Amino acid sequence: MRYHLKDLADVIRSKNSGPYELTFDIMFKTEDIYKRVCTADVINKTSFASLYKISTDDIMEVIHFHPAKAIKVTIVRPVSSGDLRETDVYGAQQHAPLMNFSFDMEL
């Protein structure tokens, strides 16, 4: 079945993880959904790179954090925070593509 991430997660957000990194947090509604998403491995370096049109080399890590039912993805910022070319100095508006991220998975 096809799912949208926004329907499975309570929280989808982005934020700075220092001036040269962005972190994305996805916190799932239930432990069962979290475990199924992790097992299906639908949020990984390849899928995230494709969604954000970046190289997998720019993805520093994908972490499954069980106590929070969360997946955290940290990437290299395309422009450092505070740079003249920066349009989102706090990195808090970079999660939008994740809202419509969809994938096939059995629940």
Coordinates of C-alpha atoms in Angstrom, one line a residue:
M1 CA 0.0 0.0 0.0
R2 CA 1.1 3.6 -0.7
Y3 CA 1.6 5.9 2.3
H4 CA 2.6 9.6 2.8
L5 CA 5.0 10.2 5.6
K6 CA 2.8 13.1 6.9
D7 CA 0.0 10.5 7.6
L8 CA 2.4 8.3 9.7
A9 CA 4.3 10.8 11.7
D10 CA 3.3 13.2 14.5
V11 CA 6.3 15.4 13.9
I12 CA 8.3 16.2 10.8
R13 CA 10.8 19.1 11.3
S14 CA 14.1 20.5 10.3
K15 CA 16.6 22.6 12.1
N16 CA 20.2 23.6 12.2
S17 CA 22.7 21.1 13.5
G18 CA 25.5 23.7 13.5
P19 CA 26.3 26.3 10.9
Y20 CA 27.2 23.7 8.3
E21 CA 24.6 20.9 8.9
L22 CA 20.8 20.5 8.8
T23 CA 19.0 17.8 10.8
F24 CA 15.6 16.4 9.9
D25 CA 13.5 14.7 12.6
I26 CA 10.6 12.3 11.9
M27 CA 8.7 11.2 14.9
F28 CA 6.1 8.5 14.3
K29 CA 2.6 8.1 15.8
T30 CA 3.1 4.6 17.2
E31 CA 5.9 2.3 17.9
D32 CA 4.4 -0.3 15.5
I33 CA 4.5 2.3 12.6
Y34 CA 8.0 3.3 13.5
K35 CA 9.3 -0.3 13.5
R36 CA 7.6 -1.1 10.2
V37 CA 9.1 2.0 8.5
C38 CA 12.5 1.1 9.9
T39 CA 12.2 -2.5 8.8
A40 CA 11.0 -1.5 5.3
D41 CA 14.1 0.9 5.1
V42 CA 12.2 3.4 3.1
I43 CA 14.0 6.4 4.7
N44 CA 17.6 5.9 3.8
K45 CA 20.4 7.8 2.2
T46 CA 19.3 7.0 -1.3
S47 CA 15.6 7.9 -0.9
F48 CA 16.5 11.1 1.0
A49 CA 19.1 12.2 -1.5
S50 CA 16.6 11.6 -4.3
L51 CA 13.9 13.6 -2.5
Y52 CA 16.2 16.6 -1.8
K53 CA 18.2 16.3 -5.1
I54 CA 21.5 16.0 -3.3
S55 CA 24.3 13.5 -3.4
T56 CA 24.3 10.6 -1.0
D57 CA 27.8 11.9 0.0
D58 CA 26.0 15.0 1.5
I59 CA 24.1 12.8 3.9
M60 CA 26.1 12.5 7.0
E61 CA 23.9 10.0 8.9
V62 CA 20.5 8.4 9.1
I63 CA 19.8 7.4 12.7
H64 CA 17.0 5.3 14.1
F65 CA 16.3 6.5 17.6
H66 CA 14.1 3.9 19.2
P67 CA 13.3 5.7 22.5
A68 CA 11.6 8.6 20.6
K69 CA 10.1 6.4 17.8
A70 CA 12.1 8.7 15.5
I71 CA 14.4 8.8 12.5
K72 CA 16.9 11.6 12.3
V73 CA 18.7 12.5 9.0
T74 CA 21.7 14.9 9.1
I75 CA 22.9 16.5 5.9
V76 CA 25.6 19.0 4.9
R77 CA 24.0 22.4 4.4
P78 CA 24.1 23.6 0.8
V79 CA 24.9 27.1 2.1
S80 CA 26.2 27.8 5.6
S81 CA 23.9 29.4 8.1
G82 CA 24.2 33.2 8.0
D83 CA 25.8 33.3 4.6
L84 CA 24.6 36.1 2.3
R85 CA 23.0 33.5 0.0
E86 CA 21.1 31.8 2.9
T87 CA 17.3 32.0 2.8
D88 CA 16.5 30.0 6.0
V89 CA 19.1 30.9 8.6
Y90 CA 17.6 28.5 11.2
G91 CA 17.0 25.6 8.9
A92 CA 13.4 25.4 10.2
Q93 CA 11.7 25.4 6.8
Q94 CA 13.6 22.7 5.0
H95 CA 11.3 19.8 6.0
A96 CA 8.5 20.6 3.4
P97 CA 9.5 18.0 0.8
L98 CA 9.2 15.3 3.5
M99 CA 5.5 16.2 4.0
N100 CA 4.6 14.6 0.7
F101 CA 7.3 11.9 0.7
S102 CA 5.4 8.7 -0.3
F103 CA 6.4 5.1 -0.4
D104 CA 5.0 1.6 -0.7
M105 CA 4.9 -0.5 2.5
E106 CA 2.8 -3.0 4.3
L107 CA 1.3 -1.9 7.6

